[in-house]
């Protein structure tokens, strides 16, 4: 550890209080010195709970960027402002963690990549599911060639009835979409990362508004207002990569199904397969027999001791600050996050036009 880093938080809503702030507060080489939100009370509440002595509270993100003593900015706002604020922060000399998805559009995401290169500042995107124990273990297996060439995969982001009814989640203008861009983005990032494949060739997509008009719907957070449900309730895509690999992406907030999986992937390679359904499972063939192995990920095994564990959010924040402190590449690079945004946008475009979308031509 070489120094203590001063962090400004832009956006003090659910994701800030549910992930970023509690995890950052556990690190002894950071201090939270600025809190910005268009709702002043949210910033004030966050500052009172997590802020360093004398922490600044403001409504305009530009006030955070003017402070030359701030090293890092976390952008935790609705999708529509991710690119604007992130680019401004990079140009102001700050390292930036932007919550997922990277941006509302692929063009904005590309502009963020270019801004990071231009300024020499670090930029990462909040794909925290990479830091789960099952994800980390499976990534090691893939990186070592345990599955061989992965040529088919599924990205799972299916909820049966769990439509977020607060904030701007149902507002297509501010978010750019519904479950596809909200939770499908996590599943797709996880899948591309496992495959180490970021070169899409062609995308075919569909999206649906079949259940969004339901009145008094059963829902984890209570019935939604159909008049405000302007995004899709489910969306699906088939992605063919430049090397011929195929990915099927499924996402929903509301779908009549019992197969519920979120932020998971299934992989099929030449040497074996894996999935995250009901835990991490590996499959393949040895000595002319098929096998299935369930990986034990618990850290315990001793009476009265459950092992030392770290949440994905805690691991994500620790790795992010470590990348800055050691001047190394963050776990989630801007180029990787851009590929996710590029594919998601292509699925929406294909759904709109009814035609396949060719990329990187």
CSV table of C-alpha atoms in Angstrom, one decimal:
chain,number,residue,atom,x,y,z
A,1,UNK,CA,0.0,0.0,0.0
A,2,UNK,CA,1.5,3.3,-1.1
A,3,UNK,CA,-1.1,5.8,-0.1
A,4,UNK,CA,-4.7,6.5,0.9
A,5,UNK,CA,-7.0,7.3,-2.1
A,6,UNK,CA,-9.7,9.9,-2.0
A,7,UNK,CA,-13.0,8.8,-3.6
A,8,UNK,CA,-16.0,10.8,-4.8
A,9,UNK,CA,-19.4,9.0,-5.2
A,10,UNK,CA,-21.7,10.3,-7.9
A,11,UNK,CA,-25.1,8.8,-7.4
A,12,UNK,CA,-26.1,7.8,-3.9
A,13,UNK,CA,-29.1,5.5,-4.6
A,14,UNK,CA,-29.6,1.8,-4.3
A,15,UNK,CA,-26.4,0.4,-6.0
A,16,UNK,CA,-24.3,2.9,-4.0
A,17,UNK,CA,-25.7,1.9,-0.7
A,18,UNK,CA,-26.2,-1.8,-1.5
A,19,UNK,CA,-22.7,-2.5,-3.0
A,20,UNK,CA,-20.1,0.3,-3.4
A,21,UNK,CA,-20.3,2.2,-0.1
A,22,UNK,CA,-20.3,-0.8,2.3
A,23,UNK,CA,-17.5,-2.5,0.5
A,24,UNK,CA,-15.3,0.6,0.1
A,25,UNK,CA,-15.8,1.4,3.8
A,26,UNK,CA,-14.0,-1.9,4.7
A,27,UNK,CA,-10.8,-0.8,2.9
A,28,UNK,CA,-8.2,1.0,5.0
A,29,UNK,CA,-6.5,2.7,2.1
A,30,UNK,CA,-9.5,4.8,0.9
A,31,UNK,CA,-11.5,7.6,2.2
A,32,UNK,CA,-14.9,8.7,0.9
A,33,UNK,CA,-14.7,12.5,0.7
A,34,UNK,CA,-17.5,13.6,-1.7
A,35,UNK,CA,-21.1,12.5,-2.2
A,36,UNK,CA,-23.2,13.8,-5.1
A,37,UNK,CA,-26.9,13.1,-5.9
A,38,UNK,CA,-29.7,15.1,-7.6
A,39,UNK,CA,-31.7,14.3,-4.4
A,40,UNK,CA,-29.7,16.1,-1.7
A,41,UNK,CA,-31.1,13.9,1.1
A,42,UNK,CA,-29.6,10.8,-0.4
A,43,UNK,CA,-26.1,12.3,-0.6
A,44,UNK,CA,-26.4,13.7,2.9
A,45,UNK,CA,-27.5,10.3,4.3
A,46,UNK,CA,-24.6,8.5,2.6
A,47,UNK,CA,-22.1,11.1,3.7
A,48,UNK,CA,-23.3,10.8,7.3
A,49,UNK,CA,-22.9,7.0,7.3
A,50,UNK,CA,-19.8,6.5,5.2
A,51,UNK,CA,-18.1,9.9,4.7
A,52,UNK,CA,-14.7,11.0,6.0
A,53,UNK,CA,-14.6,14.0,8.3
A,54,UNK,CA,-15.5,17.0,6.3
A,55,UNK,CA,-16.9,15.1,3.4
A,56,UNK,CA,-18.5,17.3,0.8
A,57,UNK,CA,-22.2,16.9,-0.3
A,58,UNK,CA,-23.4,18.4,-3.6
A,59,UNK,CA,-26.0,18.0,-6.3
A,60,UNK,CA,-23.9,18.7,-9.4
A,61,UNK,CA,-21.3,16.1,-10.4
A,62,UNK,CA,-19.0,18.9,-11.8
A,63,UNK,CA,-18.4,20.0,-8.2
A,64,UNK,CA,-16.8,16.7,-7.4
A,65,UNK,CA,-14.7,16.8,-10.5
A,66,UNK,CA,-13.4,20.3,-9.7
A,67,UNK,CA,-11.7,18.9,-6.6
A,68,UNK,CA,-8.1,18.1,-7.6
A,69,UNK,CA,-7.5,16.1,-4.4
A,70,UNK,CA,-10.0,13.4,-5.5
A,71,UNK,CA,-8.3,10.5,-7.1
A,72,UNK,CA,-11.2,8.2,-7.9
A,73,UNK,CA,-14.8,8.6,-8.9
A,74,UNK,CA,-17.5,6.0,-8.8
A,75,UNK,CA,-20.3,6.7,-11.3
A,76,UNK,CA,-23.5,5.2,-9.9
A,77,UNK,CA,-26.2,7.0,-11.8
A,78,UNK,CA,-28.9,5.9,-14.4
A,79,UNK,CA,-27.5,4.5,-17.6
A,80,UNK,CA,-28.3,7.6,-19.6
A,81,UNK,CA,-25.6,9.6,-17.8
A,82,UNK,CA,-22.8,7.0,-17.5
A,83,UNK,CA,-20.8,8.1,-20.5
A,84,UNK,CA,-21.2,11.8,-19.9
A,85,UNK,CA,-20.0,11.7,-16.3
A,86,UNK,CA,-17.4,9.0,-16.8
A,87,UNK,CA,-15.7,10.9,-19.7
A,88,UNK,CA,-15.8,14.1,-17.8
A,89,UNK,CA,-14.2,12.5,-14.7
A,90,UNK,CA,-11.5,10.8,-16.8
A,91,UNK,CA,-10.7,14.2,-18.4
A,92,UNK,CA,-10.6,15.7,-15.0
A,93,UNK,CA,-7.8,13.3,-14.1
A,94,UNK,CA,-9.8,10.8,-12.1
A,95,UNK,CA,-9.8,7.0,-12.2
A,96,UNK,CA,-13.3,5.8,-12.8
A,97,UNK,CA,-15.4,2.9,-11.8
A,98,UNK,CA,-18.8,3.0,-13.7
A,99,UNK,CA,-21.6,0.8,-12.7
A,100,UNK,CA,-22.9,-1.7,-15.3
A,101,UNK,CA,-23.9,-1.5,-18.0
A,102,UNK,CA,-21.0,0.6,-19.4
A,103,UNK,CA,-23.4,3.0,-21.2
A,104,UNK,CA,-26.8,3.3,-22.7
A,105,UNK,CA,-25.4,2.9,-26.3
A,106,UNK,CA,-22.4,1.3,-27.9
A,107,UNK,CA,-21.2,4.6,-29.3
A,108,UNK,CA,-21.1,6.1,-25.8
A,109,UNK,CA,-19.3,3.0,-24.5
A,110,UNK,CA,-16.7,3.4,-27.3
A,111,UNK,CA,-16.3,7.1,-26.4
A,112,UNK,CA,-15.5,6.0,-22.8
A,113,UNK,CA,-12.9,3.6,-24.1
A,114,UNK,CA,-11.3,6.3,-26.1
A,115,UNK,CA,-11.4,8.8,-23.2
A,116,UNK,CA,-9.5,6.3,-20.9
A,117,UNK,CA,-6.9,5.8,-23.6
A,118,UNK,CA,-6.6,9.5,-24.2
A,119,UNK,CA,-6.2,10.5,-20.5
A,120,UNK,CA,-4.2,7.5,-19.3
A,121,UNK,CA,-6.6,7.0,-16.4
A,122,UNK,CA,-8.0,3.7,-15.4
A,123,UNK,CA,-11.6,2.9,-16.2
A,124,UNK,CA,-13.5,-0.2,-15.1
A,125,UNK,CA,-17.2,-1.3,-15.1
A,126,UNK,CA,-19.0,-2.9,-12.2
A,127,UNK,CA,-19.4,-6.5,-13.3
A,128,UNK,CA,-19.1,-7.9,-9.8
A,129,UNK,CA,-20.3,-11.4,-10.6
A,130,UNK,CA,-16.8,-12.2,-11.9
A,131,UNK,CA,-15.7,-12.1,-8.3
A,132,UNK,CA,-17.9,-14.8,-6.9
A,133,UNK,CA,-16.1,-18.0,-5.8
A,134,UNK,CA,-17.8,-20.1,-8.5
A,135,UNK,CA,-16.9,-17.6,-11.2
A,136,UNK,CA,-13.3,-17.4,-10.1
A,137,UNK,CA,-12.9,-21.2,-9.9
A,138,UNK,CA,-14.5,-21.7,-13.3
A,139,UNK,CA,-12.4,-18.9,-14.9
A,140,UNK,CA,-9.2,-20.7,-13.7
A,141,UNK,CA,-10.4,-23.9,-15.2
A,142,UNK,CA,-11.2,-22.2,-18.5
A,143,UNK,CA,-7.9,-20.3,-18.5
A,144,UNK,CA,-5.9,-23.5,-18.0
A,145,UNK,CA,-7.7,-25.1,-20.9
A,146,UNK,CA,-9.8,-27.5,-18.8
A,147,UNK,CA,-12.8,-27.2,-21.1
A,148,UNK,CA,-10.7,-27.0,-24.3
A,149,UNK,CA,-12.1,-24.8,-27.1
A,150,UNK,CA,-15.4,-23.4,-25.9
A,151,UNK,CA,-17.6,-23.2,-28.9
A,152,UNK,CA,-21.1,-23.1,-27.4
A,153,UNK,CA,-22.4,-21.2,-24.4
A,154,UNK,CA,-25.6,-20.0,-22.7
A,155,UNK,CA,-25.8,-16.7,-20.7
A,156,UNK,CA,-28.7,-17.0,-18.2
A,157,UNK,CA,-30.5,-14.0,-16.7
A,158,UNK,CA,-34.0,-15.3,-16.1
A,159,UNK,CA,-36.4,-14.0,-13.4
A,160,UNK,CA,-39.9,-15.4,-13.1
A,161,UNK,CA,-41.5,-12.3,-11.5
A,162,UNK,CA,-39.0,-9.8,-10.2
A,163,UNK,CA,-39.5,-6.5,-12.0
A,164,UNK,CA,-37.8,-3.6,-10.2
A,165,UNK,CA,-40.5,-1.0,-9.7
A,166,UNK,CA,-38.5,1.9,-8.2
A,167,UNK,CA,-36.2,4.5,-9.7
A,168,UNK,CA,-36.0,4.6,-13.4
A,169,UNK,CA,-35.7,0.9,-14.2
A,170,UNK,CA,-38.9,0.9,-16.3
A,171,UNK,CA,-37.9,4.1,-18.2
A,172,UNK,CA,-36.5,3.2,-21.6
A,173,UNK,CA,-35.3,6.8,-22.2
A,174,UNK,CA,-33.1,6.8,-19.1
A,175,UNK,CA,-32.0,3.2,-19.1
A,176,UNK,CA,-32.0,2.1,-22.7
A,177,UNK,CA,-33.9,-1.1,-22.0
A,178,UNK,CA,-35.1,-3.5,-19.4
A,179,UNK,CA,-33.9,-6.9,-18.3
A,180,UNK,CA,-31.5,-7.3,-21.2
A,181,UNK,CA,-29.4,-4.3,-20.3
A,182,UNK,CA,-30.0,-4.6,-16.6
A,183,UNK,CA,-29.3,-8.3,-15.8
A,184,UNK,CA,-28.6,-9.8,-19.2
A,185,UNK,CA,-25.5,-7.6,-19.2
A,186,UNK,CA,-24.1,-9.5,-16.2
A,187,UNK,CA,-24.7,-12.9,-17.7
A,188,UNK,CA,-23.2,-11.9,-21.0
A,189,UNK,CA,-20.1,-10.4,-19.4
A,190,UNK,CA,-19.6,-13.6,-17.4
A,191,UNK,CA,-19.9,-15.7,-20.5
A,192,UNK,CA,-17.5,-13.7,-22.7
A,193,UNK,CA,-15.0,-13.6,-19.8
A,194,UNK,CA,-15.1,-17.4,-19.4
A,195,UNK,CA,-14.6,-17.8,-23.1
A,196,UNK,CA,-12.1,-15.0,-23.4
A,197,UNK,CA,-13.8,-14.1,-26.6
A,198,UNK,CA,-14.8,-10.5,-27.4
A,199,UNK,CA,-15.2,-10.6,-31.2
A,200,UNK,CA,-18.8,-10.9,-32.2
A,201,UNK,CA,-19.7,-11.3,-35.8
A,202,UNK,CA,-23.5,-11.5,-36.1
A,203,UNK,CA,-26.4,-11.1,-33.7
A,204,UNK,CA,-30.0,-12.1,-34.0
A,205,UNK,CA,-32.4,-10.9,-31.2
A,206,UNK,CA,-36.0,-10.7,-30.1
A,207,UNK,CA,-37.7,-8.8,-27.3
A,208,UNK,CA,-41.2,-9.0,-25.8
A,209,UNK,CA,-43.8,-6.9,-24.0
A,210,UNK,CA,-46.1,-9.8,-23.3
A,211,UNK,CA,-46.6,-9.5,-19.5
A,212,UNK,CA,-45.8,-5.8,-18.9
A,213,UNK,CA,-49.4,-4.8,-19.3
A,214,UNK,CA,-50.6,-7.1,-16.5
A,215,UNK,CA,-52.6,-5.3,-13.8
A,216,UNK,CA,-51.9,-6.2,-10.1
A,217,UNK,CA,-49.2,-8.6,-11.2
A,218,UNK,CA,-47.5,-11.0,-8.8
A,219,UNK,CA,-44.0,-9.5,-8.4
A,220,UNK,CA,-41.2,-9.6,-5.8
A,221,UNK,CA,-41.5,-5.9,-5.2
A,222,UNK,CA,-45.2,-5.5,-5.6
A,223,UNK,CA,-47.3,-4.9,-8.7
A,224,UNK,CA,-45.8,-2.7,-11.4
A,225,UNK,CA,-47.6,0.2,-13.1
A,226,UNK,CA,-48.3,-1.0,-16.7
A,227,UNK,CA,-48.4,2.6,-17.9
A,228,UNK,CA,-44.8,3.2,-16.8
A,229,UNK,CA,-43.5,-0.2,-18.0
A,230,UNK,CA,-41.9,1.2,-21.2
A,231,UNK,CA,-39.1,-1.4,-21.5
A,232,UNK,CA,-39.2,-5.0,-22.5
A,233,UNK,CA,-40.2,-7.7,-20.0
A,234,UNK,CA,-37.9,-10.3,-21.7
A,235,UNK,CA,-35.4,-10.4,-24.5
A,236,UNK,CA,-33.3,-13.1,-26.1
A,237,UNK,CA,-30.3,-13.2,-28.5
A,238,UNK,CA,-28.1,-15.5,-30.5
A,239,UNK,CA,-24.6,-14.3,-31.0
A,240,UNK,CA,-22.1,-15.9,-33.4
A,241,UNK,CA,-18.5,-14.9,-32.7
A,242,UNK,CA,-15.8,-14.4,-35.4
A,243,UNK,CA,-14.3,-17.8,-34.5
A,244,UNK,CA,-17.6,-19.5,-35.0
A,245,UNK,CA,-18.6,-19.9,-31.4
A,246,UNK,CA,-22.3,-19.5,-30.5
A,247,UNK,CA,-23.8,-17.9,-27.5
A,248,UNK,CA,-27.4,-17.9,-26.5
A,249,UNK,CA,-28.5,-15.1,-24.2
A,250,UNK,CA,-31.7,-15.2,-22.3
A,251,UNK,CA,-33.0,-12.4,-20.0
A,252,UNK,CA,-36.3,-11.6,-18.3
A,253,UNK,CA,-37.8,-9.8,-15.4
A,254,UNK,CA,-41.2,-11.5,-16.0
A,255,UNK,CA,-41.6,-14.8,-17.7
A,256,UNK,CA,-43.8,-17.9,-17.3
A,257,UNK,CA,-41.0,-20.4,-16.5
A,258,UNK,CA,-39.7,-22.4,-13.6
A,259,UNK,CA,-36.1,-22.3,-14.9
A,260,UNK,CA,-34.9,-19.3,-13.0
A,261,UNK,CA,-31.2,-18.4,-13.2
A,262,UNK,CA,-29.5,-15.1,-12.9
A,263,UNK,CA,-25.9,-14.0,-13.7
A,264,UNK,CA,-24.9,-17.6,-14.6
A,265,UNK,CA,-23.5,-19.3,-17.7
A,266,UNK,CA,-23.3,-22.7,-19.2
A,267,UNK,CA,-20.2,-23.7,-21.3
A,268,UNK,CA,-19.6,-26.5,-23.8
A,269,UNK,CA,-16.0,-27.1,-24.9
A,270,UNK,CA,-14.0,-29.8,-26.8
A,271,UNK,CA,-12.6,-31.2,-23.5
A,272,UNK,CA,-15.6,-30.7,-21.2
A,273,UNK,CA,-18.4,-28.6,-20.1
A,274,UNK,CA,-19.6,-26.6,-17.1
A,275,UNK,CA,-22.7,-24.8,-15.7
A,276,UNK,CA,-23.6,-22.9,-12.6
A,277,UNK,CA,-27.0,-24.4,-12.1
A,278,UNK,CA,-27.5,-25.4,-8.5
A,279,UNK,CA,-23.8,-24.8,-7.9
A,280,UNK,CA,-20.8,-25.2,-10.1
A,281,UNK,CA,-20.9,-28.5,-12.1
A,282,UNK,CA,-18.3,-29.9,-14.5
A,283,UNK,CA,-19.0,-32.6,-17.1
A,284,UNK,CA,-17.2,-34.6,-19.7
A,285,UNK,CA,-15.9,-38.0,-20.7
A,286,UNK,CA,-13.1,-40.1,-19.2
A,287,UNK,CA,-12.1,-43.7,-19.9
A,288,UNK,CA,-15.1,-44.1,-22.2
A,289,UNK,CA,-17.5,-43.0,-19.5
A,290,UNK,CA,-19.4,-39.7,-19.0
A,291,UNK,CA,-18.9,-37.9,-15.7
A,292,UNK,CA,-20.5,-35.1,-13.7
A,293,UNK,CA,-18.6,-33.4,-10.9
A,294,UNK,CA,-20.0,-30.9,-8.4
A,295,UNK,CA,-17.3,-28.6,-7.2
A,296,UNK,CA,-17.2,-27.9,-3.4
A,297,UNK,CA,-16.7,-24.2,-2.9
A,298,UNK,CA,-17.3,-23.9,0.8
A,299,UNK,CA,-14.2,-22.7,2.7
A,300,UNK,CA,-15.0,-24.6,5.9
A,301,UNK,CA,-14.8,-28.3,6.6
A,302,UNK,CA,-13.8,-28.0,10.2
A,303,UNK,CA,-16.2,-28.1,13.2
A,304,UNK,CA,-17.3,-24.6,14.4
A,305,UNK,CA,-15.4,-22.9,11.5
A,306,UNK,CA,-17.0,-21.9,8.2
A,307,UNK,CA,-13.9,-20.6,6.6
A,308,UNK,CA,-12.9,-17.1,5.6
A,309,UNK,CA,-15.1,-15.8,2.9
A,310,UNK,CA,-15.3,-12.5,1.0
A,311,UNK,CA,-18.3,-11.2,-0.8
A,312,UNK,CA,-18.1,-10.6,-4.5
A,313,UNK,CA,-18.7,-6.8,-3.9
A,314,UNK,CA,-15.9,-6.7,-1.4
A,315,UNK,CA,-13.5,-8.6,-3.7
A,316,UNK,CA,-14.5,-6.3,-6.6
A,317,UNK,CA,-13.6,-3.1,-4.7
A,318,UNK,CA,-10.4,-4.5,-3.2
A,319,UNK,CA,-9.2,-5.6,-6.7
A,320,UNK,CA,-10.1,-2.2,-8.2
A,321,UNK,CA,-8.2,-0.2,-5.7
A,322,UNK,CA,-5.3,-2.7,-5.9
A,323,UNK,CA,-5.1,-2.1,-9.7
A,324,UNK,CA,-4.8,1.6,-9.1
A,325,UNK,CA,-2.3,1.2,-6.3
A,326,UNK,CA,-0.1,-1.1,-8.4
A,327,UNK,CA,-0.7,0.5,-11.7
A,328,UNK,CA,-2.0,-2.7,-13.2
A,329,UNK,CA,-4.9,-3.5,-15.5
A,330,UNK,CA,-8.3,-3.7,-13.8
A,331,UNK,CA,-10.1,-7.1,-13.8
A,332,UNK,CA,-12.8,-5.6,-16.0
A,333,UNK,CA,-11.2,-3.7,-18.8
A,334,UNK,CA,-13.1,-1.0,-20.8
A,335,UNK,CA,-12.6,-2.9,-24.0
A,336,UNK,CA,-14.3,-6.0,-22.6
A,337,UNK,CA,-17.2,-3.9,-21.2
A,338,UNK,CA,-17.6,-2.2,-24.6
A,339,UNK,CA,-18.0,-5.6,-26.3
A,340,UNK,CA,-20.9,-6.4,-23.9
A,341,UNK,CA,-22.6,-3.1,-24.8
A,342,UNK,CA,-22.0,-3.6,-28.5
A,343,UNK,CA,-23.8,-7.0,-28.4
A,344,UNK,CA,-26.7,-5.8,-26.2
A,345,UNK,CA,-27.4,-2.9,-28.6
A,346,UNK,CA,-27.2,-5.3,-31.6
A,347,UNK,CA,-29.9,-7.6,-29.9
A,348,UNK,CA,-32.2,-4.6,-29.4
A,349,UNK,CA,-31.5,-3.4,-33.0
A,350,UNK,CA,-32.2,-6.9,-34.4
A,351,UNK,CA,-35.4,-7.1,-32.3
A,352,UNK,CA,-36.5,-3.8,-33.7
A,353,UNK,CA,-35.8,-4.5,-37.4
A,354,UNK,CA,-36.4,-8.3,-37.5
A,355,UNK,CA,-33.0,-8.6,-39.2
A,356,UNK,CA,-29.6,-10.0,-38.2
A,357,UNK,CA,-27.0,-7.3,-37.2
A,358,UNK,CA,-23.4,-7.8,-38.4
A,359,UNK,CA,-20.7,-6.3,-36.3
A,360,UNK,CA,-17.0,-5.3,-36.8
A,361,UNK,CA,-17.4,-5.5,-40.6
